[in-house]
Amino acid sequence: MKQKIINKWHVLTGGFFSYMFDAMDITLLAVALPVMMKELDMTMSEGGLLGTATLLGVGISSIVVGWYSDNYGRRKALIWSLALFGILTAAIGLSPNWITILILRFLAGLGLGGVWGIIAAYIAETWPAKQRGRAAAFVLSSFPAGAGISAFLASVIIPTYGWRGLFIAGAGSLLAALYIYFFVPESEVWKQQRQERQQKGEAVNVSISEIFSKDLIKITFFATLSASFALVAYWGSTTWIPTFLIKERGLDMQTMSIFFLILNIGMFVGYNLFGYLADIIGRKKAIILSFLGTTITLPIYVMSESSTALLLLGPVYAFFISFAGLFGSYFGELYPTRVRTLGAGFCFNVGRGVSAFSPFVLGFVAANYGLTIGIGICAIFFFLAAIAMLFLPNTRIE
């Protein structure tokens, strides 16, 4: 029992730092993009395509890494994911041109997308149901922490070493991989389930088709739909908010980085408070409340013109962006152990893949109508995500 308690805390710690570096490496592009576009003479559409390439890689990885995790273990899959995206992100700092960066962002996305689903499965298999919402929310609240770190590093590194030095810092994910290697054991629930199937003479290896079986297809469809709407809104807005603050609100690079950092502090607080709320009122209700909050606050934020209003409203809007943390406990509970990483990861990361075109489309909209209109449109997709959630079941929180 004592070892089981120690293991769940190692999972919590390892998961937090793994997803923190995942978030940092993803958002490095957003905070560096204004400088990159200027230096490499990129158009708005070309800048958006870099975000699109990343999210396409993420979408594909949901199937590949989820299948690998359910067949060969959570631990191996997490270590390989961290190593892959860390090395490839650092390589962007040595890239000679836009096309090389585009390719590297796609390949890094193949590693970035695997982390969320593995962590969701780990939490579901090591933490009791009555604590699972807050545990998953805490671990996945490392996303705004990672995004905040990327903003801080941008303010420190870019003025002195340029955007290339910033991407080299992405290799820090290798530290998380080492922690997982030395301290985080394989999931006992996963090992036990696999052994039981072997003893019964049942098929051990997982097939992708299982999450589309008669019992699971409705869950897979609506969970993916909700995640897709939410992530279209999130990535469409997040990719362009730093550029919006500089180009349309007149902030300099360092001030923008501070604003973006404070925005992510609001998100960190929201993740954890919504995690506690989810353990009280249920995951589904908490997720819907999160979406309604972003639907209302995002348009107010982007229509604000004064620096003071942007500084204050940024963390208020971000407070409600807690759905990714809530999805971590909710999606993990929707699927049985056998296909947990594949199912949860598929719904969330295919949503990321669908959202891949959001930065590019918003770049096109911004070129014609401005970033205020482009980012404001994302509120509609947050509302549609809430509607899709109504078709999914509640999960136990005892």
Coordinates of N, CA, C and O in Angstrom, one line a residue, residues 178-299:
L178 N 14.1 11.7 -18.2 CA 15.0 11.0 -17.2 C 14.2 10.7 -15.9 O 14.4 9.7 -15.3
Y179 N 13.4 11.7 -15.5 CA 12.6 11.5 -14.3 C 11.7 10.3 -14.5 O 11.6 9.4 -13.6
I180 N 11.0 10.2 -15.6 CA 10.1 9.1 -15.9 C 10.9 7.7 -15.8 O 10.5 6.7 -15.2
Y181 N 12.1 7.8 -16.4 CA 12.9 6.6 -16.5 C 13.3 6.0 -15.2 O 13.3 4.8 -14.9
F182 N 13.7 6.9 -14.3 CA 14.2 6.5 -13.0 C 13.2 6.4 -11.9 O 13.4 5.6 -10.9
F183 N 12.1 7.1 -11.9 CA 11.2 7.1 -10.8 C 9.7 6.7 -11.0 O 9.0 6.3 -10.1
V184 N 9.3 6.7 -12.3 CA 7.8 6.4 -12.6 C 7.7 5.0 -13.1 O 8.3 4.6 -14.1
P185 N 7.1 4.1 -12.3 CA 6.9 2.7 -12.8 C 5.8 2.5 -13.8 O 5.0 3.4 -14.0
E186 N 5.8 1.4 -14.4 CA 4.7 1.1 -15.3 C 3.4 1.0 -14.6 O 3.4 0.6 -13.4
S187 N 2.3 1.3 -15.2 CA 1.0 1.2 -14.6 C 0.6 -0.3 -14.2 O 0.6 -1.2 -15.1
E188 N 0.4 -0.5 -12.9 CA 0.0 -1.8 -12.4 C -1.3 -2.3 -13.0 O -1.5 -3.5 -13.3
V189 N -2.2 -1.4 -13.1 CA -3.6 -1.7 -13.7 C -3.4 -2.2 -15.1 O -4.0 -3.2 -15.5
W190 N -2.5 -1.5 -15.9 CA -2.3 -1.9 -17.3 C -1.7 -3.3 -17.3 O -2.1 -4.2 -18.1
K191 N -0.7 -3.6 -16.5 CA 0.0 -4.9 -16.5 C -0.9 -6.0 -16.0 O -0.9 -7.1 -16.6
Q192 N -1.7 -5.7 -15.0 CA -2.7 -6.7 -14.5 C -3.7 -7.1 -15.6 O -4.0 -8.3 -15.8
Q193 N -4.3 -6.0 -16.2 CA -5.3 -6.3 -17.3 C -4.7 -7.1 -18.4 O -5.3 -8.0 -18.9
R194 N -3.4 -6.8 -18.8 CA -2.8 -7.6 -19.9 C -2.5 -9.0 -19.5 O -2.7 -10.0 -20.3
Q195 N -2.1 -9.3 -18.2 CA -1.9 -10.6 -17.7 C -3.2 -11.4 -17.7 O -3.2 -12.6 -18.0
E196 N -4.2 -10.8 -17.2 CA -5.5 -11.5 -17.2 C -6.0 -11.9 -18.5 O -6.5 -13.0 -18.7
R197 N -5.8 -11.1 -19.5 CA -6.2 -11.5 -20.9 C -5.4 -12.6 -21.4 O -5.9 -13.5 -22.1
Q198 N -4.1 -12.6 -21.1 CA -3.2 -13.7 -21.5 C -3.6 -15.0 -20.9 O -3.7 -16.1 -21.5
Q199 N -4.0 -15.0 -19.6 CA -4.4 -16.2 -18.8 C -5.7 -16.8 -19.4 O -5.9 -18.0 -19.4
K200 N -6.6 -15.9 -19.9 CA -7.9 -16.3 -20.4 C -7.7 -16.7 -21.9 O -8.7 -17.2 -22.5
G201 N -6.6 -16.5 -22.5 CA -6.4 -16.9 -23.9 C -7.0 -15.9 -24.8 O -7.3 -16.2 -26.0
E202 N -7.3 -14.7 -24.3 CA -7.9 -13.6 -25.1 C -6.8 -12.8 -25.8 O -5.7 -12.8 -25.5
A203 N -7.2 -12.1 -26.9 CA -6.3 -11.3 -27.6 C -5.7 -10.2 -26.7 O -6.4 -9.5 -26.0
V204 N -4.4 -10.1 -26.7 CA -3.7 -9.1 -25.9 C -3.5 -7.8 -26.6 O -3.7 -6.7 -26.0
N205 N -3.1 -7.8 -27.8 CA -2.9 -6.6 -28.5 C -4.2 -5.8 -28.8 O -5.2 -6.4 -29.1
V206 N -4.1 -4.5 -28.8 CA -5.2 -3.7 -29.0 C -5.3 -3.3 -30.4 O -4.4 -3.0 -31.1
S207 N -6.6 -3.3 -30.9 CA -6.9 -2.8 -32.3 C -7.5 -1.4 -32.3 O -8.4 -1.2 -31.4
I208 N -7.2 -0.6 -33.2 CA -7.8 0.8 -33.2 C -9.3 0.7 -33.4 O -10.0 1.5 -32.9
S209 N -9.7 -0.4 -34.1 CA -11.2 -0.5 -34.3 C -12.0 -0.6 -33.1 O -13.2 -0.4 -33.1
E210 N -11.4 -1.0 -31.9 CA -12.1 -1.2 -30.7 C -12.8 0.0 -30.2 O -13.8 -0.1 -29.5
I211 N -12.2 1.2 -30.4 CA -12.9 2.4 -29.9 C -14.0 2.8 -30.8 O -14.8 3.8 -30.4
F212 N -14.3 2.1 -31.9 CA -15.4 2.3 -32.7 C -16.4 1.2 -32.6 O -17.3 1.0 -33.5
S213 N -16.3 0.4 -31.6 CA -17.2 -0.7 -31.4 C -18.6 -0.2 -31.0 O -18.8 1.0 -30.7
K214 N -19.6 -1.1 -31.0 CA -21.0 -0.7 -30.8 C -21.1 0.0 -29.4 O -21.9 1.0 -29.3
D215 N -20.4 -0.4 -28.4 CA -20.5 0.2 -27.1 C -19.8 1.5 -26.9 O -20.1 2.3 -26.1
L216 N -18.8 1.8 -27.8 CA -18.0 3.0 -27.6 C -18.1 4.0 -28.7 O -17.6 5.1 -28.5
I217 N -18.7 3.7 -29.8 CA -18.7 4.6 -31.0 C -19.3 5.9 -30.7 O -18.8 7.0 -31.1
K218 N -20.4 6.0 -29.9 CA -21.1 7.2 -29.6 C -20.2 8.1 -28.7 O -20.1 9.3 -28.9
I219 N -19.5 7.5 -27.7 CA -18.6 8.2 -26.9 C -17.5 8.8 -27.7 O -17.1 9.9 -27.6
T220 N -16.9 7.9 -28.6 CA -15.8 8.4 -29.4 C -16.2 9.5 -30.3 O -15.4 10.5 -30.4
F221 N -17.3 9.5 -30.9 CA -17.8 10.5 -31.8 C -18.0 11.8 -31.1 O -17.4 12.9 -31.5
F222 N -18.8 11.8 -30.0 CA -19.1 13.1 -29.4 C -17.9 13.7 -28.6 O -17.8 14.9 -28.5
A223 N -17.1 12.8 -28.0 CA -16.0 13.3 -27.3 C -15.0 14.0 -28.3 O -14.4 15.0 -28.0
T224 N -14.8 13.3 -29.4 CA -13.9 13.9 -30.4 C -14.5 15.2 -31.0 O -13.7 16.2 -31.2
L225 N -15.8 15.2 -31.2 CA -16.4 16.4 -31.7 C -16.3 17.6 -30.7 O -15.9 18.7 -31.1
S226 N -16.5 17.4 -29.4 CA -16.4 18.4 -28.4 C -14.9 18.9 -28.3 O -14.7 20.1 -28.3
A227 N -14.0 18.0 -28.3 CA -12.6 18.3 -28.3 C -12.2 19.1 -29.5 O -11.4 20.1 -29.4
S228 N -12.7 18.7 -30.7 CA -12.3 19.4 -31.9 C -12.8 20.9 -31.9 O -12.0 21.8 -32.2
F229 N -14.1 21.1 -31.5 CA -14.6 22.4 -31.4 C -13.8 23.3 -30.4 O -13.4 24.4 -30.7
A230 N -13.5 22.7 -29.3 CA -12.8 23.4 -28.2 C -11.3 23.7 -28.7 O -10.9 24.9 -28.4
L231 N -10.7 22.8 -29.3 CA -9.3 23.0 -29.7 C -9.1 23.9 -30.9 O -8.1 24.6 -31.1
V232 N -10.1 23.9 -31.8 CA -10.1 24.9 -32.9 C -10.2 26.3 -32.3 O -9.4 27.2 -32.7
A233 N -11.0 26.5 -31.3 CA -11.1 27.8 -30.6 C -9.8 28.1 -29.9 O -9.3 29.2 -30.0
Y234 N -9.3 27.1 -29.1 CA -8.2 27.4 -28.3 C -6.9 27.7 -29.1 O -6.2 28.7 -28.9
W235 N -6.6 26.8 -30.1 CA -5.4 27.0 -30.9 C -5.5 28.2 -31.8 O -4.5 28.9 -32.1
G236 N -6.7 28.4 -32.3 CA -6.9 29.5 -33.2 C -6.6 30.8 -32.5 O -5.9 31.7 -33.0
S237 N -7.1 30.9 -31.2 CA -6.9 32.2 -30.5 C -5.4 32.2 -29.9 O -4.8 33.3 -30.0
T238 N -5.0 31.2 -29.3 CA -3.7 31.2 -28.6 C -2.5 31.4 -29.6 O -1.6 32.2 -29.2
T239 N -2.6 30.9 -30.8 CA -1.5 31.0 -31.7 C -1.3 32.5 -32.1 O -0.2 33.0 -32.3
W240 N -2.4 33.2 -32.2 CA -2.4 34.6 -32.7 C -2.5 35.7 -31.6 O -2.3 36.9 -31.9
I241 N -2.8 35.3 -30.3 CA -2.9 36.4 -29.3 C -1.6 37.2 -29.1 O -1.6 38.4 -29.0
P242 N -0.4 36.5 -29.1 CA 0.8 37.3 -29.0 C 1.0 38.3 -30.1 O 1.4 39.5 -29.9
T243 N 0.7 37.8 -31.4 CA 0.8 38.7 -32.5 C -0.2 39.8 -32.5 O 0.0 41.0 -32.8
F244 N -1.4 39.5 -32.0 CA -2.5 40.5 -31.8 C -2.1 41.6 -30.8 O -2.3 42.8 -31.1
L245 N -1.5 41.2 -29.7 CA -1.0 42.1 -28.7 C 0.0 43.1 -29.3 O 0.0 44.3 -28.9
I246 N 0.9 42.6 -30.2 CA 1.9 43.4 -30.7 C 1.4 44.3 -31.9 O 1.6 45.5 -31.9
K247 N 0.7 43.6 -32.8 CA 0.4 44.3 -34.1 C -0.9 45.2 -33.9 O -1.0 46.3 -34.5
E248 N -1.9 44.8 -33.2 CA -3.1 45.5 -33.1 C -3.3 46.3 -31.8 O -4.2 47.2 -31.7
R249 N -2.5 46.0 -30.8 CA -2.6 46.7 -29.5 C -1.3 47.4 -29.2 O -1.2 48.1 -28.1
G250 N -0.3 47.3 -30.0 CA 0.9 48.1 -29.9 C 1.9 47.8 -28.8 O 2.7 48.7 -28.4
L251 N 1.8 46.6 -28.3 CA 2.8 46.2 -27.2 C 4.1 45.9 -27.8 O 4.2 45.4 -28.9
D252 N 5.2 46.1 -27.1 CA 6.5 45.6 -27.5 C 6.7 44.1 -27.1 O 5.8 43.6 -26.4
M253 N 7.8 43.5 -27.6 CA 8.0 42.1 -27.3 C 8.0 41.7 -25.9 O 7.4 40.8 -25.4
Q254 N 8.7 42.5 -25.1 CA 8.8 42.2 -23.7 C 7.5 42.4 -22.9 O 7.2 41.5 -22.1
T255 N 6.8 43.4 -23.2 CA 5.5 43.7 -22.6 C 4.5 42.6 -22.9 O 3.8 42.1 -22.1
M256 N 4.5 42.2 -24.2 CA 3.6 41.1 -24.7 C 3.9 39.8 -23.9 O 3.0 39.1 -23.5
S257 N 5.2 39.5 -23.7 CA 5.6 38.3 -23.0 C 5.1 38.3 -21.6 O 4.6 37.3 -21.0
I258 N 5.1 39.5 -20.9 CA 4.6 39.6 -19.5 C 3.1 39.4 -19.5 O 2.6 38.7 -18.7
F259 N 2.4 40.1 -20.5 CA 1.0 39.9 -20.6 C 0.6 38.4 -20.8 O -0.4 37.9 -20.2
F260 N 1.3 37.8 -21.7 CA 1.0 36.4 -22.0 C 1.3 35.5 -20.7 O 0.6 34.5 -20.5
L261 N 2.4 35.8 -20.0 CA 2.7 35.1 -18.8 C 1.6 35.2 -17.8 O 1.1 34.3 -17.2
I262 N 1.1 36.5 -17.5 CA 0.0 36.7 -16.6 C -1.3 36.0 -17.0 O -2.0 35.4 -16.2
L263 N -1.6 36.0 -18.3 CA -2.7 35.3 -18.8 C -2.6 33.8 -18.5 O -3.6 33.2 -18.0
N264 N -1.4 33.2 -18.6 CA -1.3 31.8 -18.3 C -1.3 31.5 -16.8 O -1.7 30.4 -16.4
I265 N -1.0 32.5 -15.9 CA -1.2 32.3 -14.5 C -2.7 32.2 -14.2 O -3.1 31.3 -13.4
G266 N -3.5 33.0 -14.9 CA -5.0 32.8 -14.7 C -5.5 31.5 -15.1 O -6.3 30.9 -14.5
M267 N -4.9 30.9 -16.2 CA -5.2 29.6 -16.6 C -4.8 28.5 -15.6 O -5.6 27.6 -15.4
F268 N -3.7 28.7 -15.0 CA -3.2 27.7 -14.0 C -4.1 27.6 -12.8 O -4.5 26.6 -12.4
V269 N -4.6 28.8 -12.4 CA -5.5 28.9 -11.2 C -6.8 28.2 -11.6 O -7.4 27.4 -10.9
G270 N -7.3 28.5 -12.9 CA -8.6 27.9 -13.3 C -8.5 26.4 -13.4 O -9.5 25.8 -13.0
Y271 N -7.4 25.9 -13.9 CA -7.3 24.4 -14.0 C -7.5 23.8 -12.7 O -8.3 22.8 -12.6
N272 N -6.9 24.3 -11.7 CA -6.9 23.6 -10.4 C -8.2 23.8 -9.6 O -8.7 22.9 -9.0
L273 N -8.8 25.0 -9.7 CA -10.1 25.3 -9.1 C -11.2 24.5 -9.8 O -12.1 23.9 -9.1
F274 N -11.1 24.4 -11.1 CA -12.1 23.6 -11.8 C -11.9 22.1 -11.5 O -12.9 21.3 -11.6
G275 N -10.7 21.7 -11.3 CA -10.4 20.3 -10.9 C -11.1 19.9 -9.6 O -11.8 18.8 -9.5
Y276 N -11.1 20.8 -8.6 CA -11.8 20.5 -7.4 C -13.3 20.5 -7.6 O -14.1 19.7 -7.1
L277 N -13.8 21.5 -8.4 CA -15.2 21.6 -8.7 C -15.7 20.3 -9.4 O -16.8 19.9 -9.1
A278 N -14.9 19.8 -10.3 CA -15.3 18.6 -11.0 C -15.5 17.4 -10.1 O -16.3 16.5 -10.3
D279 N -14.7 17.3 -9.0 CA -14.8 16.2 -8.0 C -16.1 16.4 -7.2 O -16.5 15.5 -6.5
I280 N -16.7 17.6 -7.2 CA -17.9 17.9 -6.4 C -19.2 17.8 -7.3 O -20.1 17.1 -6.9
I281 N -19.2 18.5 -8.4 CA -20.4 18.5 -9.2 C -20.4 17.5 -10.4 O -21.4 17.3 -11.1
G282 N -19.2 16.9 -10.7 CA -19.1 16.0 -11.8 C -18.3 16.6 -12.9 O -18.3 17.8 -13.1
R283 N -17.5 15.7 -13.7 CA -16.6 16.2 -14.7 C -17.4 16.9 -15.9 O -17.0 18.0 -16.3
K284 N -18.5 16.3 -16.3 CA -19.3 16.8 -17.4 C -19.8 18.2 -17.2 O -19.6 19.1 -18.0
K285 N -20.4 18.5 -16.0 CA -20.9 19.8 -15.7 C -19.8 20.8 -15.6 O -20.0 22.0 -16.1
A286 N -18.7 20.4 -15.0 CA -17.6 21.4 -14.9 C -17.0 21.8 -16.3 O -16.7 22.9 -16.5
I287 N -17.0 20.8 -17.2 CA -16.5 21.1 -18.6 C -17.4 22.0 -19.3 O -17.0 23.0 -19.9
I288 N -18.7 21.8 -19.2 CA -19.7 22.7 -19.8 C -19.6 24.1 -19.3 O -19.6 25.1 -20.0
L289 N -19.4 24.2 -18.0 CA -19.3 25.5 -17.3 C -18.0 26.2 -17.9 O -18.0 27.4 -18.1
S290 N -16.9 25.5 -18.0 CA -15.7 26.0 -18.6 C -15.9 26.6 -20.0 O -15.5 27.7 -20.3
F291 N -16.6 25.9 -20.8 CA -16.9 26.3 -22.2 C -17.8 27.6 -22.2 O -17.5 28.5 -23.0
L292 N -18.8 27.6 -21.4 CA -19.6 28.8 -21.3 C -18.9 30.0 -20.9 O -19.1 31.1 -21.4
G293 N -17.9 29.8 -20.0 CA -17.1 30.9 -19.5 C -16.2 31.5 -20.6 O -16.1 32.7 -20.8
T294 N -15.6 30.6 -21.4 CA -14.7 31.1 -22.5 C -15.6 31.8 -23.6 O -15.1 32.7 -24.2
T295 N -16.8 31.3 -23.8 CA -17.7 31.8 -24.8 C -18.0 33.3 -24.5 O -18.0 34.1 -25.4
I296 N -18.1 33.6 -23.3 CA -18.5 35.0 -22.9 C -17.3 35.9 -22.8 O -17.3 37.0 -23.3
T297 N -16.2 35.4 -22.2 CA -15.0 36.3 -21.9 C -14.1 36.5 -23.1 O -13.4 37.6 -23.1
L298 N -14.0 35.6 -24.0 CA -13.0 35.8 -25.1 C -13.4 37.0 -26.0 O -12.5 37.9 -26.2
P299 N -14.6 37.2 -26.4 CA -15.0 38.4 -27.2 C -14.7 39.7 -26.4 O -14.3 40.7 -27.0

